[in-house]
CSV table of C-alpha atoms and ligand atoms in Angstrom, one decimal:
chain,number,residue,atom,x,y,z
U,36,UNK,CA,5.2,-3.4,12.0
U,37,UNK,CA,5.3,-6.2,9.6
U,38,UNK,CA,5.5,-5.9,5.8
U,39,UNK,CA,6.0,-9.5,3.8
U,40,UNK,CA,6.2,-10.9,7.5
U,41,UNK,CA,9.5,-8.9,8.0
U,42,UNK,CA,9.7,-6.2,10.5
U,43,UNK,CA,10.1,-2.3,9.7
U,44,UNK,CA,10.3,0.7,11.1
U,45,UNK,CA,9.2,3.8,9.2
U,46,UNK,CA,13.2,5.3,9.1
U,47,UNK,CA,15.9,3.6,10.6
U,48,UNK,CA,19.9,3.8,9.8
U,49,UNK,CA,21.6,2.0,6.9
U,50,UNK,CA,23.8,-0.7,7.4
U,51,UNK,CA,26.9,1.9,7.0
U,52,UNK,CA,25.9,3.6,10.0
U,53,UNK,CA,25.0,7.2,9.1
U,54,UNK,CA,22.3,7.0,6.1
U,55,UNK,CA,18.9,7.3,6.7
U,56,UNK,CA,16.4,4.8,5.2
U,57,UNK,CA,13.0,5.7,4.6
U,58,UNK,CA,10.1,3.8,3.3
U,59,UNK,CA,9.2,6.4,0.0
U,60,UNK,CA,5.5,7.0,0.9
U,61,UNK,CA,5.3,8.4,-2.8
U,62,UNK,CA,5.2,4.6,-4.0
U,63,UNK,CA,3.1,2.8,-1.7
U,64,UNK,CA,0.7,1.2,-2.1
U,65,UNK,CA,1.9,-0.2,-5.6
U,66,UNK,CA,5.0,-0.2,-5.2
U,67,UNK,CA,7.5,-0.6,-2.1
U,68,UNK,CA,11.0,1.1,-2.0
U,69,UNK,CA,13.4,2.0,-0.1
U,70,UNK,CA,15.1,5.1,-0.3
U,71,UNK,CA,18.5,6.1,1.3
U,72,UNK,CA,18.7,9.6,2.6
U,73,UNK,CA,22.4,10.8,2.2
U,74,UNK,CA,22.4,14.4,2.8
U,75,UNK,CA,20.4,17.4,4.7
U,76,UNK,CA,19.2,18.3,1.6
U,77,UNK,CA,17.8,14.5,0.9
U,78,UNK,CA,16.1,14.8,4.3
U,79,UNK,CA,14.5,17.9,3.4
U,80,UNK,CA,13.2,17.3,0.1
U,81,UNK,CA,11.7,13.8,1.2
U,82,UNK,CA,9.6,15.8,4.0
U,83,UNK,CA,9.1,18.8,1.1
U,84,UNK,CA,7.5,16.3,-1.6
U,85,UNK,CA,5.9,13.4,1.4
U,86,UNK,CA,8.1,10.8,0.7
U,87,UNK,CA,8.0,10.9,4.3
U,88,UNK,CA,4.8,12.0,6.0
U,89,UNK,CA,2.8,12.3,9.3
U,90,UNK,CA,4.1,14.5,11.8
U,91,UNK,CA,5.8,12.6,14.4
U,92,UNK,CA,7.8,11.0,10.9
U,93,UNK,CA,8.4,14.3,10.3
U,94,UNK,CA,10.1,15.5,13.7
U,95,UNK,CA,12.6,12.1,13.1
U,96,UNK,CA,13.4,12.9,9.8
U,97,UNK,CA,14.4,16.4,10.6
U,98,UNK,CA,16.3,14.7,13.6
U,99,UNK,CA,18.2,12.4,11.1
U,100,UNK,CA,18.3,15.5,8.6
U,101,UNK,CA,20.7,17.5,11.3
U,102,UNK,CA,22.9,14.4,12.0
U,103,UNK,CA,23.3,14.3,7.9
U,104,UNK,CA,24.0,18.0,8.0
U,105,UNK,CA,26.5,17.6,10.7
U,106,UNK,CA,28.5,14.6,9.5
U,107,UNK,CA,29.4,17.1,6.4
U,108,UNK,CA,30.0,19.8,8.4
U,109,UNK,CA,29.6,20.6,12.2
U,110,UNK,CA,30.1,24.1,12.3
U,111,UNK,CA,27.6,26.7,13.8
U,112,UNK,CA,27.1,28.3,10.3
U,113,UNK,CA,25.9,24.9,9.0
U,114,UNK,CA,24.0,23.7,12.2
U,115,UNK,CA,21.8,26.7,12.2
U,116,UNK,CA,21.6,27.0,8.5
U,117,UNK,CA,20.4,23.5,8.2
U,118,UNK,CA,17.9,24.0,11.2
U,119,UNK,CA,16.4,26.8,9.1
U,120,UNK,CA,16.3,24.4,5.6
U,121,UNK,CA,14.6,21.7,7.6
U,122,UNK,CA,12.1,24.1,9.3
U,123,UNK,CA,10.8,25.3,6.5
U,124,UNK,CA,9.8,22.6,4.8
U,125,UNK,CA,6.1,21.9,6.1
U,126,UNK,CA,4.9,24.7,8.3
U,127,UNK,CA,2.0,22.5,10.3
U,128,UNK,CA,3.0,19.7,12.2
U,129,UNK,CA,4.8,21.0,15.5
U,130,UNK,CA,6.7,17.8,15.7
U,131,UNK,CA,9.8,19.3,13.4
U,132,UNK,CA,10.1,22.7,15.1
U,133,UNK,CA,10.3,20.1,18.5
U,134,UNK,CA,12.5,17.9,17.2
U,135,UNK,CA,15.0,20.4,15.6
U,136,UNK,CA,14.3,22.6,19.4
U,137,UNK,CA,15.3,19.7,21.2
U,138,UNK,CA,18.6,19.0,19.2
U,139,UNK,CA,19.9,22.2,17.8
U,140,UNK,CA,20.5,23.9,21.8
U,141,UNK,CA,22.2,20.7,23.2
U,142,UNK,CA,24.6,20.8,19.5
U,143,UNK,CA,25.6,24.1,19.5
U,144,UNK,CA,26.8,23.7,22.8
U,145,UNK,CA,29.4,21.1,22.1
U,146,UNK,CA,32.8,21.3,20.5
U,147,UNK,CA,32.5,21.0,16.7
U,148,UNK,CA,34.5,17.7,16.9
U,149,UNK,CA,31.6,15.7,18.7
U,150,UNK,CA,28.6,17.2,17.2
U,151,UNK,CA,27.8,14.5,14.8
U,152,UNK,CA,28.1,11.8,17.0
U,153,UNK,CA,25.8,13.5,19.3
U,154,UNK,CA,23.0,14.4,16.6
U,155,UNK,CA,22.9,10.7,15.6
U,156,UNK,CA,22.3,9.8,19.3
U,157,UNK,CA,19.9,12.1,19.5
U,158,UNK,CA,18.3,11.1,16.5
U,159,UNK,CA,18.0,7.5,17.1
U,160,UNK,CA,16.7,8.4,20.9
U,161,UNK,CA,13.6,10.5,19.4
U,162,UNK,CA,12.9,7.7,17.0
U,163,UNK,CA,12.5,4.9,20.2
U,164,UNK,CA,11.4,7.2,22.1
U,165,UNK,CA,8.2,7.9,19.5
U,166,UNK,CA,7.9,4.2,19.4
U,167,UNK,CA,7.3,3.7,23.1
U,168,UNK,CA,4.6,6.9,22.9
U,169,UNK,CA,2.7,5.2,20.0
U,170,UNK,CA,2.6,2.2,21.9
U,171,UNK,CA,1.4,3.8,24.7
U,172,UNK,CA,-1.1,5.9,23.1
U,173,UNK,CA,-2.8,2.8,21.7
U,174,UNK,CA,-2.6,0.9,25.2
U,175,UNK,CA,-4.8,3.7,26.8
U,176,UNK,CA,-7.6,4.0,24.0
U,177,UNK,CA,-8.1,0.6,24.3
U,178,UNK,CA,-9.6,1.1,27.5
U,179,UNK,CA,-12.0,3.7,26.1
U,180,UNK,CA,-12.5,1.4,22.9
U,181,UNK,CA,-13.4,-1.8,25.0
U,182,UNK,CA,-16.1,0.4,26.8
U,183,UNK,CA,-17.6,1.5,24.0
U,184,UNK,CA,-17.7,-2.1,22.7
U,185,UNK,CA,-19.4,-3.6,25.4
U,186,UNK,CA,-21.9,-0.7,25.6
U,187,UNK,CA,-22.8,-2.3,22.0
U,188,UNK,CA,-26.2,-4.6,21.9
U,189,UNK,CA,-25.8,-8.6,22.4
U,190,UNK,CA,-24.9,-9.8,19.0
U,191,UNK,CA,-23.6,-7.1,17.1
U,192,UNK,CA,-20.7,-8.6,14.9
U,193,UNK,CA,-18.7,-5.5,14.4
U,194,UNK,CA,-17.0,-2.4,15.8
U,195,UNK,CA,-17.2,0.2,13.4
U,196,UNK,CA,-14.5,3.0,13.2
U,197,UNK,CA,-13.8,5.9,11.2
U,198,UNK,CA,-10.6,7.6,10.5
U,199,UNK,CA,-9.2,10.2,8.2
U,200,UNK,CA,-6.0,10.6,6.1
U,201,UNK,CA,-3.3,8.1,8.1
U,202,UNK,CA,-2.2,8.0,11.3
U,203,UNK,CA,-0.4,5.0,11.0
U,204,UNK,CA,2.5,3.2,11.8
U,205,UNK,CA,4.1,5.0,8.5
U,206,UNK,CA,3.1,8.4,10.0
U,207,UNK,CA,5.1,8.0,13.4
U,208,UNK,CA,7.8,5.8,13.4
U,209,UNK,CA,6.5,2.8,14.4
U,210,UNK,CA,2.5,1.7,15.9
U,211,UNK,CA,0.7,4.9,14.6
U,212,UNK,CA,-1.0,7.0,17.0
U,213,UNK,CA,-4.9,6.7,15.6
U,214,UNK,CA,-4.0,3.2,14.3
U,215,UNK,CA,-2.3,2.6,16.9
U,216,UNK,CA,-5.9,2.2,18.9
U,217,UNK,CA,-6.8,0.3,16.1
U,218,UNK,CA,-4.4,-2.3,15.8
U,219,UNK,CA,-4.4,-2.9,19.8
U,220,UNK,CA,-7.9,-3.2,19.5
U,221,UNK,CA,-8.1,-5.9,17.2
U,222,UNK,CA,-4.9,-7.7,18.5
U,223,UNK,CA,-7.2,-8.0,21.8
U,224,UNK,CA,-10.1,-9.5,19.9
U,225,UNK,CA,-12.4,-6.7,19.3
U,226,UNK,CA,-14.0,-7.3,16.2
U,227,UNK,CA,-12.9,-4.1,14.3
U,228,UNK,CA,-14.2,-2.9,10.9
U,229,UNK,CA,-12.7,0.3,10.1
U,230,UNK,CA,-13.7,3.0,7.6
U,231,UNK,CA,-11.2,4.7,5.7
U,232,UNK,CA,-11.8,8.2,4.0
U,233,UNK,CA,-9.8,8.6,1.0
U,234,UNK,CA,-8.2,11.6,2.3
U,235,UNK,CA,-8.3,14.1,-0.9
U,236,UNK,CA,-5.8,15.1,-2.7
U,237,UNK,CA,-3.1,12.5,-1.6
U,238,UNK,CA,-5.2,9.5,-0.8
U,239,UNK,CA,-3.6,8.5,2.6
U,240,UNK,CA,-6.3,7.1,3.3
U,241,UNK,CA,-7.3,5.4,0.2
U,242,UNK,CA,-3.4,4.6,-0.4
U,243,UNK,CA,-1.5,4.3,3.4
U,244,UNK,CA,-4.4,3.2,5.6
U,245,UNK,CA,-6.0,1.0,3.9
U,246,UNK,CA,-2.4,-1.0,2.8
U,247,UNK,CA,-1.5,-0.8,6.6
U,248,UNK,CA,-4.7,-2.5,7.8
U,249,UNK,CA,-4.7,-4.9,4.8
U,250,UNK,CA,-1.3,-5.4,6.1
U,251,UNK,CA,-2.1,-6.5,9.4
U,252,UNK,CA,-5.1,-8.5,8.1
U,253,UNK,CA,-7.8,-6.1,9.8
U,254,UNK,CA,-11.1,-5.6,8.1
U,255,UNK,CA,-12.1,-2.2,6.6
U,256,UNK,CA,-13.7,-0.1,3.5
U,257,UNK,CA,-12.6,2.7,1.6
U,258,UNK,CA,-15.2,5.3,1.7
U,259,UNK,CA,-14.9,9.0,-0.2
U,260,UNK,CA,-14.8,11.9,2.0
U,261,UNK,CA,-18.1,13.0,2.1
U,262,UNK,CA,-19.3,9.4,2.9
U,263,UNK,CA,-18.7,9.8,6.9
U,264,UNK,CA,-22.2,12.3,7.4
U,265,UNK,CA,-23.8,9.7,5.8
U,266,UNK,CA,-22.5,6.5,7.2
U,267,UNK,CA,-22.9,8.3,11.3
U,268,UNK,CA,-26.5,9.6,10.3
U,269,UNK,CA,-27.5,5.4,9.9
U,270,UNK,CA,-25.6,4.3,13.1
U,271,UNK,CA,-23.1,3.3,10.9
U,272,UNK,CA,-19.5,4.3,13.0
U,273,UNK,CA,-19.2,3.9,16.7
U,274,UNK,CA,-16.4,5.8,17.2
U,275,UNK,CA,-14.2,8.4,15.1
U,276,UNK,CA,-10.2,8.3,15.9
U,277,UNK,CA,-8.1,10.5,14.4
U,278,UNK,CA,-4.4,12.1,14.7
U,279,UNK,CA,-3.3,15.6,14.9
U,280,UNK,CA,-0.6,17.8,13.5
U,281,UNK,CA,-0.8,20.6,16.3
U,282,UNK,CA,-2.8,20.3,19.6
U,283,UNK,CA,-3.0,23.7,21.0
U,284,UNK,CA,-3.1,24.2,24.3
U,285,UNK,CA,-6.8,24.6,24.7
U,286,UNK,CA,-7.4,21.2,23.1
U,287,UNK,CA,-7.9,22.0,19.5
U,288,UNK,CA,-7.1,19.9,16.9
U,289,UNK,CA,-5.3,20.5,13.7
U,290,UNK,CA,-5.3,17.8,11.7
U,291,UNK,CA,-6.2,16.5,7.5
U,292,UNK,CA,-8.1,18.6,5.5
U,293,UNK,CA,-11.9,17.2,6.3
U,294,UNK,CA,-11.3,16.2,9.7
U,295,UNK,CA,-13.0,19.4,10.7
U,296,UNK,CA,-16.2,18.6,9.0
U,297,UNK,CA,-16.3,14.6,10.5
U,298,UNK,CA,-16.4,16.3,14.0
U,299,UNK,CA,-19.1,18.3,12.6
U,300,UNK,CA,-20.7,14.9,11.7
U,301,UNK,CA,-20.1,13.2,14.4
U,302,UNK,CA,-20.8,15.9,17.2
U,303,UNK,CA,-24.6,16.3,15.1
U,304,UNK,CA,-25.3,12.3,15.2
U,305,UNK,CA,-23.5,11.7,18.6
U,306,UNK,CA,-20.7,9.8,17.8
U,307,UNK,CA,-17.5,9.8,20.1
U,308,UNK,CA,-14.7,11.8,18.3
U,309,UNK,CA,-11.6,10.8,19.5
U,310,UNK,CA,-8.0,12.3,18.8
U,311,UNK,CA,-5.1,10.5,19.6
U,312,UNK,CA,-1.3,12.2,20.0
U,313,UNK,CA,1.9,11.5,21.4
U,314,UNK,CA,3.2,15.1,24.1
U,315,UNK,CA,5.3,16.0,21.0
U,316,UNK,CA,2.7,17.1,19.3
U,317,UNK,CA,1.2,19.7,21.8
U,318,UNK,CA,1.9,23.1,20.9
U,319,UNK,CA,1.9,24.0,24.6
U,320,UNK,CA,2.7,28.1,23.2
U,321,UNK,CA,-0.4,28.7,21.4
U,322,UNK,CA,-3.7,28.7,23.2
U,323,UNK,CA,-5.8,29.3,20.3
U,324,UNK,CA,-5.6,26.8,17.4
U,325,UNK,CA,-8.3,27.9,14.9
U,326,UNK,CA,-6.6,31.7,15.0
U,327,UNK,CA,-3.3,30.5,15.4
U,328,UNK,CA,-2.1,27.4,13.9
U,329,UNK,CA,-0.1,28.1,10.4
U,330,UNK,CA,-2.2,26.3,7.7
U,331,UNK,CA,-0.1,24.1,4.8
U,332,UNK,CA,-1.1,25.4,1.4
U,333,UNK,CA,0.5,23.0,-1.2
U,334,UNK,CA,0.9,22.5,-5.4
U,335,UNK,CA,-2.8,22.9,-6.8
U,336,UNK,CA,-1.6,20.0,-8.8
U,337,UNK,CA,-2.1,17.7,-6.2
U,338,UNK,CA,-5.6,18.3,-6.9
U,339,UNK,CA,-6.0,18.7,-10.3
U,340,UNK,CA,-4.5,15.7,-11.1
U,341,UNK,CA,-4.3,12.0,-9.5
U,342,UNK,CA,-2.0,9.2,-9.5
U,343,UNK,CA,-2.7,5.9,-9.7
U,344,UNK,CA,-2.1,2.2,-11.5
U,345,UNK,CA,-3.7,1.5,-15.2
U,346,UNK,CA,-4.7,-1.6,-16.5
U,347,UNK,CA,-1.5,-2.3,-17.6
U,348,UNK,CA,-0.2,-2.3,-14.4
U,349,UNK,CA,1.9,1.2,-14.7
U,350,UNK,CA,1.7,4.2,-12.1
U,351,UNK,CA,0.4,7.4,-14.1
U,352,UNK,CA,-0.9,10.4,-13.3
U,353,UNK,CA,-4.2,11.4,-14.7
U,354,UNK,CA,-5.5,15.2,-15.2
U,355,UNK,CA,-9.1,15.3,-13.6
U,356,UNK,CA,-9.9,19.3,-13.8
U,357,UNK,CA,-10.1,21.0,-17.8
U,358,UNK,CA,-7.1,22.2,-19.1
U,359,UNK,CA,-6.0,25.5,-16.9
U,360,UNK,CA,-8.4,25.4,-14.3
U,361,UNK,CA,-6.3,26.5,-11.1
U,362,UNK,CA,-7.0,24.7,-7.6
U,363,UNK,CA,-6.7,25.8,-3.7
U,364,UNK,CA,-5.3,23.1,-2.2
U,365,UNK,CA,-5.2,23.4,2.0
U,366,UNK,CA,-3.8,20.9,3.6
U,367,UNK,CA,-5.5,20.9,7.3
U,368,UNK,CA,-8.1,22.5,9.5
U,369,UNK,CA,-8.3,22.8,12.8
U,370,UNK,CA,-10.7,21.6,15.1
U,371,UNK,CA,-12.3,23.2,17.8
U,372,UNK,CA,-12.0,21.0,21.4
U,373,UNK,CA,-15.7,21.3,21.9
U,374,UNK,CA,-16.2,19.1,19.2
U,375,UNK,CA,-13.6,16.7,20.3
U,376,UNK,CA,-15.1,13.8,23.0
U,377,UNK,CA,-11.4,13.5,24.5
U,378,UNK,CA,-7.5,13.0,23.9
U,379,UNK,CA,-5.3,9.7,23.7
U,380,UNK,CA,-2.4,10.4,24.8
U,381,UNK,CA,1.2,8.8,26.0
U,382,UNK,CA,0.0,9.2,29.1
U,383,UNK,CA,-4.0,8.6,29.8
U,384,UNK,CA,-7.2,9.9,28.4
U,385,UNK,CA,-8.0,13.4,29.1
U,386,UNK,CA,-10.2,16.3,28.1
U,387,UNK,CA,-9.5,18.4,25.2
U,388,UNK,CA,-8.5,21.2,27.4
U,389,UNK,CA,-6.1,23.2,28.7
U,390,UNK,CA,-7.2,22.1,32.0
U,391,UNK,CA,-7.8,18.4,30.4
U,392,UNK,CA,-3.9,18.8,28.8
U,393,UNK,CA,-2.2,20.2,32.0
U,394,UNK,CA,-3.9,17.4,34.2
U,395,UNK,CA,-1.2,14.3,32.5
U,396,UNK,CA,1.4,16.9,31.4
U,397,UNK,CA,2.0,19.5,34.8
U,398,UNK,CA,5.5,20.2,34.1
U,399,UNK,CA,4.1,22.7,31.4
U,400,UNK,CA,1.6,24.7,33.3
U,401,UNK,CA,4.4,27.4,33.2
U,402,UNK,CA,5.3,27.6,29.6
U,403,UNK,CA,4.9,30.8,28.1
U,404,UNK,CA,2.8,31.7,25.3
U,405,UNK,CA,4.4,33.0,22.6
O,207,MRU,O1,0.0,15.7,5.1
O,207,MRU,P1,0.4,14.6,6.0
O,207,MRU,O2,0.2,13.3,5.3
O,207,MRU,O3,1.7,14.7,6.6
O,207,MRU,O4,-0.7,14.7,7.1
O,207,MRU,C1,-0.7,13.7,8.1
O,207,MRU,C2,-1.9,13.8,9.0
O,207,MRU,O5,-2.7,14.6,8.9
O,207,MRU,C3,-1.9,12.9,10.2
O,207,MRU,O6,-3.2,12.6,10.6
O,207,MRU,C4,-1.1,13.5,11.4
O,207,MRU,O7,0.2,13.8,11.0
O,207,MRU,C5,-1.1,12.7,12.6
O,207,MRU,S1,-0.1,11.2,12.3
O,207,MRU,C6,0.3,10.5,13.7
């Protein structure tokens, strides 16, 4: 995607050949800057704290985070210790344990001498590799979003579509997944308008979606959370896209804290919820998402207190709550598949399912469950 009319990935490699660069999400949308990862340990604390965000971002900075770890040192002390640092920084989206599955096997199995060349392949290959998915994803629900478009009444100016938190081009590595839709959408003349939930407590919505689509010139609103029931009950939103974290294998849904209650809304007022994911993201070893999938719990602080620009132009934090209140802060819920109209995917539209799921991806109607 474009920002100032100059292309960017979300990470890429520095011009020296073995950084990272990321886009520090902690900034936007007041300030943009780039920050070079130079260590595991950078890696892990930029997916810890969100400078880095979303979980197919996640899954390539983990990737880049083992190259980093085995440029210092290749050894199987450091490969596995680093593999264990990196897992345990954010416990929901599936994409790092993948990512750090796919690499750390075909690592250890190589003499220490050519491990770091090999994790940077590696690395790079997961990031084009999510590109092509995003892409994909968004190619598909543009059939389903052109349907529901023309189904509209003669005259109607807009296309109305709800998301939550941001699954955006700065979530994957490149397109989105959710956005993704979006921008193909509009790039192919439907008249989109989209509406943005703020996404409490870190605003990705009110922050990251809305400075993407401003971004990319598409028209949309910034609506608080609980605006959605309200906005679907007066025929408001056509059509809810959203990403996910962890698909289980039955089809649900683990997404932003609040996505849970939109399906709610939507399912009661008939609106089409649709979730859209690149295969990474299945969790093809747990049938059951709302008993199984672990929940993020993070700093009540993000709650109690807000960051933001004042009138002088300065980023501050601001205390909302009284002095020692203590918050719960949860950072997703899951979503069960029956409220879940169907699934864009890398490779078509499906049910949320397992039948829906093993119909595009066969090769894993043998994987165990855990
Ligand atoms: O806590 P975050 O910002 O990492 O949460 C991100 C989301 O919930 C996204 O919707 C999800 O990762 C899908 S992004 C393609």
């Amino acid at each position: 995607m474009k920002v100032n009319n100059e292309p960017y990935r979300s990470i890429w490699l520095n011009r020296n050949g073995w950084a990272a660069d990321i886009i520090d999400q902690t900034r936007l949308p007041h300030e943009f800057v780039i920050k070079s990862l130079i260590t595991m340990q950078d890696a892990a604390e930029a997916i810890s704290v969100m400078r880095v965000r979303g979980a197919p971002l996640i899954g390539a900075t983990a990737a880049y985070g083992l190259a980093l770890a085995m440029r210092e040192d290749a050894s199987d002390d450091n490969l596995n210790s680093s593999a264990g640092t990196l897992l345990a920084t954010r416990p929901t989206a599936v994409n790092l344990r993948w990512a750090l599955a796919r690499m750390k096997p075909a690592l250890a199995k190589l003499p220490v001498g050519d491990r770091s060349e090999k994790a940077y392949a590696m690395a790079a290959e997961i990031c084009d590799e999510d590109v092509a998915i995003n892409h994909a994803i968004g190619r598909h629900a543009l059939g389903v979003i052109r349907n529901l478009w023309q189904q509209k009444p003669a005259g109607a100016d807009a296309f109305h579509i709800l998301t939550h938190c941001n699954a955006g081009w700065l979530a994957t590595v490149d397109w989105g997944t959710a956005l993704s839709a979006i921008y193909q959408a509009y790039d192919d003349g439907i008249p989109v308008h989209v509406w943005v939930d703020e996404t409490r407590p870190r605003n990705q919505g009110a922050a990251l979606t809305a400075w993407e689509l401003q971004s990319h010139g598409i028209p949309h609103d910034v609506i608080v959370d609980n605006a959605g029931g309200h906005l679907m009950q007066h025929e408001q939103v056509d059509m809810c896209i959203t990403g996910t974290d962890r698909t289980a294998r039955n089809g649900d849904v683990c997404n932003k804290i609040g996505t849970y209650l939109k399906a709610l809304a939507a399912f009661d007022n008939n609106v089409p919820f649709y979730v859209a994911l690149p295969g990474p993201t299945i969790d093809w070893q747990m049938d059951d998402g709302v008993k199984g999938i672990p929940i993020e719990q993070r700093e009540g602080s993000e709650v109690t207190h807000v960051p933001g620009k004042n009138s002088a132009g300065l980023v501050e934090s601001v205390q909302i709550t009284p002095d020692g209140v203590t918050a719960c802060n949860y950072a997703f819920d899951v979503t069960p598949a029956r409220l879940v109209t169907g699934l864009f995917t890398e490779r078509g539209v499906c049910e949320a399912s397992e039948a829906g799921l093993l119909g595009l991806y066969p090769e894993q109607k043998d994987t165990t469950l855990k």
